[in-house]
mmCIF file of C-alpha atoms in Angstrom:
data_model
loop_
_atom_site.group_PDB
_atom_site.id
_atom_site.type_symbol
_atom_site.label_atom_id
_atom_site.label_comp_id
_atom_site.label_asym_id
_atom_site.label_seq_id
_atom_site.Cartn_x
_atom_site.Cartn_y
_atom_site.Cartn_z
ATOM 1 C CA UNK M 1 -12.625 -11.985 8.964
ATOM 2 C CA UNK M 2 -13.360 -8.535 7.312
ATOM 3 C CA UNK M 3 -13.724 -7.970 3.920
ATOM 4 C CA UNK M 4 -12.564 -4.397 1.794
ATOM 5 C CA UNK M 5 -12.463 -3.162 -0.836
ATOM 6 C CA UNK M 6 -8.880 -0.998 -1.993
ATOM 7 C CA UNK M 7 -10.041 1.538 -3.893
ATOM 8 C CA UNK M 8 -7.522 1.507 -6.472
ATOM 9 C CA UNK M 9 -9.797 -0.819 -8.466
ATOM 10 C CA UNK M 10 -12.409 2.159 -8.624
ATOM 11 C CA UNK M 11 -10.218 4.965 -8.847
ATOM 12 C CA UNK M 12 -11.967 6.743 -11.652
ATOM 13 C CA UNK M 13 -14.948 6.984 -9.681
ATOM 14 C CA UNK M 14 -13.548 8.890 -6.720
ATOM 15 C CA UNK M 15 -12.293 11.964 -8.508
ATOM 16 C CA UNK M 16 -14.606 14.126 -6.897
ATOM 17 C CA UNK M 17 -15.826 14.355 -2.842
ATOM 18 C CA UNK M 18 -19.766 13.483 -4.941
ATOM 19 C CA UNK M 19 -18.230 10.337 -6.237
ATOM 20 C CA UNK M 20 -16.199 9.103 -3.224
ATOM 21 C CA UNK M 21 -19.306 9.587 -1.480
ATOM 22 C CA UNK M 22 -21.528 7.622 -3.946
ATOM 23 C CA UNK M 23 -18.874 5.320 -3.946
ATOM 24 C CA UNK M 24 -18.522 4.419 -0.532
ATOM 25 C CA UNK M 25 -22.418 4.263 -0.438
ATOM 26 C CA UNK M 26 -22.123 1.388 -2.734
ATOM 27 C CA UNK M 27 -19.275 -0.056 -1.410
ATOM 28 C CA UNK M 28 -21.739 -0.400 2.157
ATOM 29 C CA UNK M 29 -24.548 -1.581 0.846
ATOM 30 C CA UNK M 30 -22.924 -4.298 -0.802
ATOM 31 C CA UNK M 31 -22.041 -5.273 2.965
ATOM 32 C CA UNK M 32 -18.223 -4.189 2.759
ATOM 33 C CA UNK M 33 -16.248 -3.599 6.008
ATOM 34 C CA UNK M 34 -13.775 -1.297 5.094
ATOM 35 C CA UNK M 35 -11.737 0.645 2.163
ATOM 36 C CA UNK M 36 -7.822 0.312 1.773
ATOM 37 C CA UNK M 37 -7.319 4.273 0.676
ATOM 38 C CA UNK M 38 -5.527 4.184 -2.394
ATOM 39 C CA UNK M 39 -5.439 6.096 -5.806
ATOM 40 C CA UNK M 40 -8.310 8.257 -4.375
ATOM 41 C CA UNK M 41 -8.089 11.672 -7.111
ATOM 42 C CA UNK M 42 -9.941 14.193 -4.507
ATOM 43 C CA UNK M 43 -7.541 13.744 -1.678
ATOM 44 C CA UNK M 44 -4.605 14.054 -4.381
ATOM 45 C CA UNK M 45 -2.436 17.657 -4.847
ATOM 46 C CA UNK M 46 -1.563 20.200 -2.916
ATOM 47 C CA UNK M 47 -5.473 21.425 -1.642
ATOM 48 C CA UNK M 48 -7.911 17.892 -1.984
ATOM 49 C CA UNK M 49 -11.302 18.322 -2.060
ATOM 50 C CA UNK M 50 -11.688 15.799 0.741
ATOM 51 C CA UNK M 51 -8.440 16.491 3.695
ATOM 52 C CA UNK M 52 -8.069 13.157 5.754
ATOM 53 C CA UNK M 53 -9.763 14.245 8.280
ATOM 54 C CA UNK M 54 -13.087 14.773 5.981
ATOM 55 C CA UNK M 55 -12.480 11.291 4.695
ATOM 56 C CA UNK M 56 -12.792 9.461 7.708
ATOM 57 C CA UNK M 57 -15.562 11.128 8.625
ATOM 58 C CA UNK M 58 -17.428 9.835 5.207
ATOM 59 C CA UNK M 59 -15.814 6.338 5.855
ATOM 60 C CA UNK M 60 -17.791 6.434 9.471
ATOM 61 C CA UNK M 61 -20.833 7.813 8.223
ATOM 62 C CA UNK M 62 -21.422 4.471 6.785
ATOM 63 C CA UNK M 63 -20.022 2.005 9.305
ATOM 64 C CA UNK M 64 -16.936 1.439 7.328
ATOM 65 C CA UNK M 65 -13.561 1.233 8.249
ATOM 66 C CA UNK M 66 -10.618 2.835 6.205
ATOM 67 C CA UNK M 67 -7.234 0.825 8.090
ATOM 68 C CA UNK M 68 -4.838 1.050 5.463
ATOM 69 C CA UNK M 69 -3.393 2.805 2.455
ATOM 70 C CA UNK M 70 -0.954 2.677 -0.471
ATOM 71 C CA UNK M 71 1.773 5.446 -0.167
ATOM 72 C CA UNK M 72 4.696 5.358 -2.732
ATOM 73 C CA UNK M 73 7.981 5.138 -1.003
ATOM 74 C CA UNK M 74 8.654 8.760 -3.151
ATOM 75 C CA UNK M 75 5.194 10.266 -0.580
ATOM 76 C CA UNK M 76 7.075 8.232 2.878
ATOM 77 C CA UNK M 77 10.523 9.271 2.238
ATOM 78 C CA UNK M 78 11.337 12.453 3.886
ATOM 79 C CA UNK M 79 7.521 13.427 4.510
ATOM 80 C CA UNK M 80 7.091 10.499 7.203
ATOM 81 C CA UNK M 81 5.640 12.883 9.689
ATOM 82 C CA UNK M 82 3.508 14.293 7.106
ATOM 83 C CA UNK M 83 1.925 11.162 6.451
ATOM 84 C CA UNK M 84 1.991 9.870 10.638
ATOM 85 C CA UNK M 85 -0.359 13.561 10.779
ATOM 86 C CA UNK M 86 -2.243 12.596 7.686
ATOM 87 C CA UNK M 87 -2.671 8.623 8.795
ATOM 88 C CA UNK M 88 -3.594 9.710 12.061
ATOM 89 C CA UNK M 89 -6.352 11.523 10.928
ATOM 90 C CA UNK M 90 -7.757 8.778 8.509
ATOM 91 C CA UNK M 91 -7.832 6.669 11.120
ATOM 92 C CA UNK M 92 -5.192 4.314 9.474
ATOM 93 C CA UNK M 93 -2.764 2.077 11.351
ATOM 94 C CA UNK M 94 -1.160 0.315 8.029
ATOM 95 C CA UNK M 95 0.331 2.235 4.787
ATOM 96 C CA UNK M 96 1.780 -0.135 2.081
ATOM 97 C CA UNK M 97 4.238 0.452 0.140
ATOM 98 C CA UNK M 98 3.001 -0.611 -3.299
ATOM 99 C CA UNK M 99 5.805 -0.990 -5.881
ATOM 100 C CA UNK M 100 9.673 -0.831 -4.719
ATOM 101 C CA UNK M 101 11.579 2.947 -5.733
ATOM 102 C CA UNK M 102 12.834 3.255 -9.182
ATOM 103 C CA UNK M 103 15.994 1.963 -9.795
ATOM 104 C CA UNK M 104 15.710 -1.002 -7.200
ATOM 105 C CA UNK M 105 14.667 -4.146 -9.156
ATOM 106 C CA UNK M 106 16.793 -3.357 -11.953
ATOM 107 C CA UNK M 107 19.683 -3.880 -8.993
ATOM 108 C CA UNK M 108 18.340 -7.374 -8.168
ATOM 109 C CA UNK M 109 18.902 -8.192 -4.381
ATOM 110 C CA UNK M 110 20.967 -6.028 -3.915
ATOM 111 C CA UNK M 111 18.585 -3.054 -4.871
ATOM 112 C CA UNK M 112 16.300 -4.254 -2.538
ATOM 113 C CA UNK M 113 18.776 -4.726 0.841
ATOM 114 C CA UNK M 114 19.592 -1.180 -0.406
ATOM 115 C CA UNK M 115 16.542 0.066 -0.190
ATOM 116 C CA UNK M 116 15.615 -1.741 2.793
ATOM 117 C CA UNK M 117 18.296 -0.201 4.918
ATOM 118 C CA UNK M 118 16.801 2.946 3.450
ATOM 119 C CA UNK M 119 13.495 1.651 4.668
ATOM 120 C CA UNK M 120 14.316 0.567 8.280
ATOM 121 C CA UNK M 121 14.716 3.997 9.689
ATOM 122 C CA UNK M 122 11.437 5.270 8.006
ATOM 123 C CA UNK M 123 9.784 1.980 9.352
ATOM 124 C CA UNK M 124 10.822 2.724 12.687
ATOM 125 C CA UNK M 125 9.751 6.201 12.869
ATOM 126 C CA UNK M 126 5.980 5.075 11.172
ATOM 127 C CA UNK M 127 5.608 3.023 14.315
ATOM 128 C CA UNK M 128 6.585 5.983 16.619
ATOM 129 C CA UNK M 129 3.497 7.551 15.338
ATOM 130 C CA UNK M 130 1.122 4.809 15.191
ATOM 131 C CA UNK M 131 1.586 3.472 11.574
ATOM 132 C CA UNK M 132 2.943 -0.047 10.418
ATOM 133 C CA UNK M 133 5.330 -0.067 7.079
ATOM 134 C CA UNK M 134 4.071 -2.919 4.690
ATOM 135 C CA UNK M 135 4.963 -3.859 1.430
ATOM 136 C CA UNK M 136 2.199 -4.655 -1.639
ATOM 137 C CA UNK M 137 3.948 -7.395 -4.300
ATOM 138 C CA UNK M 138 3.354 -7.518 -7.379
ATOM 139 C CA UNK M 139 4.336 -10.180 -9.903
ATOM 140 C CA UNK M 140 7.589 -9.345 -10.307
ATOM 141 C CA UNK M 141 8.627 -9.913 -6.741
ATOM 142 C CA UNK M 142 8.492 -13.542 -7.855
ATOM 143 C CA UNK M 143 10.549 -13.851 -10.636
ATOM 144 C CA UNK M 144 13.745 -15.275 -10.124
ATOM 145 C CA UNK M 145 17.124 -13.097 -10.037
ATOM 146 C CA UNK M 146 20.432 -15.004 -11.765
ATOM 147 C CA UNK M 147 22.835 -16.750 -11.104
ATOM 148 C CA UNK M 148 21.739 -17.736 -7.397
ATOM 149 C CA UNK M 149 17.805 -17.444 -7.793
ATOM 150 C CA UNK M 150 17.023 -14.943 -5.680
ATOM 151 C CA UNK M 151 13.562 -13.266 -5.364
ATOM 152 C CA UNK M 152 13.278 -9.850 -4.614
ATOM 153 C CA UNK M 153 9.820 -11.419 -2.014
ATOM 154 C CA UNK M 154 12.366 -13.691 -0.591
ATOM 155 C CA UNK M 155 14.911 -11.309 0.183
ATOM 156 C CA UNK M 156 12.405 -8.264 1.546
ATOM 157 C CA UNK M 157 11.108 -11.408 3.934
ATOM 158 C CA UNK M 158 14.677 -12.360 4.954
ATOM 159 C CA UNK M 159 15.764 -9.309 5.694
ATOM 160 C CA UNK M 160 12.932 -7.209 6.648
ATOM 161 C CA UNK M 161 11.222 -9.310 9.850
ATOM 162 C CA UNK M 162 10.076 -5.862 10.795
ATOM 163 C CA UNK M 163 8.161 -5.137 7.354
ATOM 164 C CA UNK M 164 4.709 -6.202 7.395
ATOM 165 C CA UNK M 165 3.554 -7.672 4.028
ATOM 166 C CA UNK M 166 0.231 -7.174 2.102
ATOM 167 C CA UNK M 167 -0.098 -10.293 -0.294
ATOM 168 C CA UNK M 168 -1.695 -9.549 -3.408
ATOM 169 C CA UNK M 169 -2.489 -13.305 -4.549
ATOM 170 C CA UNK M 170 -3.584 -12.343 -7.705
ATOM 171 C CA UNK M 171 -0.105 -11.152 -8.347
ATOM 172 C CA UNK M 172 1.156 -14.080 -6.929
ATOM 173 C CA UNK M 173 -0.638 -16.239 -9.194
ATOM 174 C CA UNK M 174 -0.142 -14.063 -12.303
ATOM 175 C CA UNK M 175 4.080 -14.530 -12.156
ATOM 176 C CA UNK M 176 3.421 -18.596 -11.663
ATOM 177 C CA UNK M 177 4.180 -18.966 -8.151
ATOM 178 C CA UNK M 178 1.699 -21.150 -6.608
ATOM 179 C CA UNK M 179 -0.195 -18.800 -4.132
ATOM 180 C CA UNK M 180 -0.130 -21.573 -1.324
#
């Protein structure tokens, strides 16, 4: 098993290319595998400090690995080959979709096989270009949608064999699911 780190949790220390760096110093020494790229300020906007391309280089500098990201379905849709050129040159074969569109939950199951249809297409042409679709839950993929029960998890399992799924237990946990 390898063990990262996604650094969302330390996103106001990676504002700047000097604190990514420091950053990913630490997150070596402390015996870390990899980084999930998420949330990271200086390869925000329209001209980051640190391109993709610079990124993975920093990542490999210190024997780390940088596999996956977090991408909001509003940065996939219509950019996908964009981000294929952009995950490419990370080095990342996974980008996670980490909170469902606006609009969808409100919908209940029927938001989500909405969006999923949506999703399929974009999925497909990820994979084209050597990048897996996943989803990120949080805790209110687990709450329960009236009158049949429903949960929006459920339903993006069900229906989406072909969307890989990045577990956030703590999530799990938080909405009173039991994690196992």
């Amino acid at each position: 098993m390898k063990l990262g780190v996604q650094l969302y949790t330390l996103r106001d220390h990676i504002t700047t290319r000097a604190g990514l760096a420091q950053t990913l110093d630490r997150i070596a020494a402390m015996g870390y595998d990899g980084v999930q790229i998420s949330a990271v300020g200086c390869m925000e906007g329209d001209s980051p400090e640190v391109s993709a391309a610079d990124a993975a280089q920093m990542v490999k500098e210190r024997n780390l690995a940088a596999p996956a990201t977090h991408v909001s379905w509003e940065g996939l849709d219509g950019q996908v080959e964009k981000q294929i050129a952009w995950h490419n040159a990370l080095g990342a074969t996974l980008v996670a979709v980490p909170i469902p569109p606006e609009g969808v939950n409100e919908k209940g199951p029927a938001g989500y096989r909405e969006w999923l249809a949506k999703a399929k297409p974009v999925a497909d042409q990820l994979k084209a270009g050597g990048v897996t679709l996943s989803y990120h839950n949080h805790a209110l993929e687990f709450e329960r949608f009236a009158p049949k029960g429903e949960r929006p998890y459920d339903v993006l399992i069900e229906e989406a064999p072909w969307l890989a799924m990045e577990l956030d237990t703590y999530w799990v946990h938080h909405s009173g699911t039991d994690v196992i």
